[in-house]
Amino acid sequence: MKNILAKNGGVPVRTKKFHEWPYADERELHNLKEVLDSRNWWRMTGSKVEEFEEKFAKMHDVKYCLGLSNGTHAIELALNTLGIGKGDEVIVPAFTFISTATAVLYCNAEPVFADIDPKTFCMDPASFEKAITPKTKAVIPVHMAGHPCEMETICNIAKQYGIKVIEDAAHGHGTEWNHKRIGSFGDMATFSFQNGKIVTCGEGGAIVTNDKDLYEKAYLIHGVGRPKGDTVYEHKVLGSNDRMNEFQAAVLLAQLERLPEFNERREQNAKRLNDLLSSINGIVPQIFDPRGTINSHYMYMFCYKKELFGNMTREEFVEHMNAEGIPCFVAYPAICNTSFFKARAFAGRVNITREYKEELIPNAVKVSKEVVWLPHYTLLGDDTDLLEITLAILKIKGML
Ligand SMILES: *Cc1c(COP(=O)(O)O)cnc(C)c1O
């Protein structure tokens, strides 16, 4: 009876929970209490945001970090800081979370889509180069699921054409490419600390950079134009309020202490799971380029080939996995295939006349239709967890 699928009334492969997420212990509690008692709940009078910024910058081998309200605002702020706006084009991968592209629209500029590498799901440098026009001002490579992009190649192309590089590192806390921390390659890099991310305070974000001028400019914009320590309503530039507060930083400081250990555990488990799942006909895991010397594994991704699963749709497969006790989801759609992009519903900000041709981004279109992903906390446990993930897939395939 064991092989009746759980969704059809059978016994699930797994009933045990995976590792808790978000995860916190007495360290978060201690830091939060300190902030509460201090009566300094915003960064302008407190010290936790600054402490966090110093640690986070150091961790990514960069000089400056600016704590922010969330990762979407971080991308918008990076674009604003670089002076990108009306009439400009910014190249983004077609396969990413929507914010990478909507941030460009929010700055009244046009996102232009580059294709991804079908093995690593990261932006394909050759497709990036092909998408460049005289209007291109910046490129936003995304370190997909924690897999670092080919940063030297991307930066070299960008330099040749005078294009700025903003790394969207929302998935890549502590990730390395060729022994160099991501976030330290581009002109600026952005991070997210949203609830599901591998370092989280519920909602939060950051920008890192090695450029003092960009840092100072971003600082002014993120705090409605006010310089550090201002008490006299000195507003130097047009800005918004993207500030991180002291509670967010209190939680993040504790989270950072666990990151190296968690990254290592996920790395080991992701490699092991790749070995296990690669042997299943019809499951093709994201391939880890060995030049990615640290991969944070924000998501564990694989392509699901439905033709090898009796044509069971990907959505059905995910439902079965969930019923068997394995959390997993379908991947992002290719951005230009989202309904508001198709409708060009950009709230009057940008008038895009360019057609979105799927033949320019074939890998992104294919991958977005095939990828299933498991959240990172499924990689924080032991070998039994990985075996049960494998067994659930085999069971759904009818091989148990
Ligand atoms: C999560 C995410 C963002 C946005 O971050 P928020 O903090 O949720 O605003 C941006 N880009 C990518 C690739 C993301 O996954």
PDB file of N, CA and C and ligand atoms in Angstrom, residues 70-72 75 96-97 99-100 142 168 170-171 192 194 197 204 332, ligand 1:
ATOM      1  N   ASN A  70      14.069  47.087   1.911  1.00  0.00           N
ATOM      2  CA  ASN A  70      13.881  45.789   1.235  1.00  0.00           C
ATOM      3  C   ASN A  70      14.730  45.714  -0.026  1.00  0.00           C
ATOM      4  N   GLY A  71      14.721  44.547  -0.640  1.00  0.00           N
ATOM      5  CA  GLY A  71      15.588  44.307  -1.793  1.00  0.00           C
ATOM      6  C   GLY A  71      15.105  44.977  -3.068  1.00  0.00           C
ATOM      7  N   THR A  72      13.795  45.175  -3.179  1.00  0.00           N
ATOM      8  CA  THR A  72      13.250  45.864  -4.353  1.00  0.00           C
ATOM      9  C   THR A  72      13.693  47.329  -4.338  1.00  0.00           C
ATOM     10  N   ILE A  75      17.320  47.811  -5.403  1.00  0.00           N
ATOM     11  CA  ILE A  75      17.609  47.892  -6.845  1.00  0.00           C
ATOM     12  C   ILE A  75      17.204  49.273  -7.379  1.00  0.00           C
ATOM     13  N   THR A  96      14.086  35.649 -13.689  1.00  0.00           N
ATOM     14  CA  THR A  96      14.447  36.184 -12.372  1.00  0.00           C
ATOM     15  C   THR A  96      13.152  36.538 -11.652  1.00  0.00           C
ATOM     16  N   PHE A  97      13.274  36.956 -10.394  1.00  0.00           N
ATOM     17  CA  PHE A  97      12.114  37.502  -9.698  1.00  0.00           C
ATOM     18  C   PHE A  97      11.783  38.864 -10.324  1.00  0.00           C
ATOM     19  N   SER A  99      11.123  41.820  -9.460  1.00  0.00           N
ATOM     20  CA  SER A  99      11.687  43.102  -9.006  1.00  0.00           C
ATOM     21  C   SER A  99      12.891  43.554  -9.816  1.00  0.00           C
ATOM     22  N   THR A 100      13.674  42.623 -10.313  1.00  0.00           N
ATOM     23  CA  THR A 100      14.859  43.000 -11.095  1.00  0.00           C
ATOM     24  C   THR A 100      14.426  43.878 -12.273  1.00  0.00           C
ATOM     25  N   VAL A 142      21.774  38.479 -12.166  1.00  0.00           N
ATOM     26  CA  VAL A 142      21.165  37.910 -10.959  1.00  0.00           C
ATOM     27  C   VAL A 142      21.869  36.593 -10.640  1.00  0.00           C
ATOM     28  N   ASP A 168      22.370  41.846  -8.749  1.00  0.00           N
ATOM     29  CA  ASP A 168      21.220  41.518  -7.907  1.00  0.00           C
ATOM     30  C   ASP A 168      21.595  40.254  -7.137  1.00  0.00           C
ATOM     31  N   ALA A 170      20.211  39.101  -4.367  1.00  0.00           N
ATOM     32  CA  ALA A 170      19.146  38.756  -3.416  1.00  0.00           C
ATOM     33  C   ALA A 170      19.208  37.286  -2.982  1.00  0.00           C
ATOM     34  N   HIS A 171      19.869  36.455  -3.823  1.00  0.00           N
ATOM     35  CA  HIS A 171      19.955  35.021  -3.495  1.00  0.00           C
ATOM     36  C   HIS A 171      21.345  34.640  -2.997  1.00  0.00           C
ATOM     37  N   SER A 192      18.605  41.203  -0.553  1.00  0.00           N
ATOM     38  CA  SER A 192      17.280  41.196   0.084  1.00  0.00           C
ATOM     39  C   SER A 192      17.346  40.364   1.364  1.00  0.00           C
ATOM     40  N   GLN A 194      14.277  39.480   2.838  1.00  0.00           N
ATOM     41  CA  GLN A 194      12.854  39.120   2.932  1.00  0.00           C
ATOM     42  C   GLN A 194      12.747  37.754   3.637  1.00  0.00           C
ATOM     43  N   LYS A 197      14.508  34.579   2.386  1.00  0.00           N
ATOM     44  CA  LYS A 197      15.918  34.633   1.980  1.00  0.00           C
ATOM     45  C   LYS A 197      16.810  34.005   3.059  1.00  0.00           C
ATOM     46  N   GLY A 204      13.771  43.439   4.400  1.00  0.00           N
ATOM     47  CA  GLY A 204      14.991  44.225   4.542  1.00  0.00           C
ATOM     48  C   GLY A 204      15.799  44.143   3.266  1.00  0.00           C
ATOM     49  N   TYR A 332       9.780  30.925 -11.452  1.00  0.00           N
ATOM     50  CA  TYR A 332       9.296  32.190 -12.026  1.00  0.00           C
ATOM     51  C   TYR A 332       8.940  32.006 -13.495  1.00  0.00           C
TER      52      TYR A 332
HETATM   53  C1  LIG B   1      13.630  38.614  -3.310  1.00  0.00           C
HETATM   54  C2  LIG B   1      14.193  39.189  -4.543  1.00  0.00           C
HETATM   55  C3  LIG B   1      14.209  40.581  -4.786  1.00  0.00           C
HETATM   56  C4  LIG B   1      13.398  41.557  -3.988  1.00  0.00           C
HETATM   57  O1  LIG B   1      13.648  41.602  -2.658  1.00  0.00           O
HETATM   58  P1  LIG B   1      12.491  42.055  -1.637  1.00  0.00           P
HETATM   59  O2  LIG B   1      13.272  42.224  -0.380  1.00  0.00           O
HETATM   60  O3  LIG B   1      11.490  40.957  -1.565  1.00  0.00           O
HETATM   61  O4  LIG B   1      11.924  43.330  -2.120  1.00  0.00           O
HETATM   62  C5  LIG B   1      14.903  41.052  -5.891  1.00  0.00           C
HETATM   63  N1  LIG B   1      15.511  40.230  -6.747  1.00  0.00           N
HETATM   64  C6  LIG B   1      15.485  38.891  -6.571  1.00  0.00           C
HETATM   65  C7  LIG B   1      16.194  38.038  -7.565  1.00  0.00           C
HETATM   66  C8  LIG B   1      14.802  38.340  -5.487  1.00  0.00           C
HETATM   67  O5  LIG B   1      14.729  37.012  -5.353  1.00  0.00           O
END
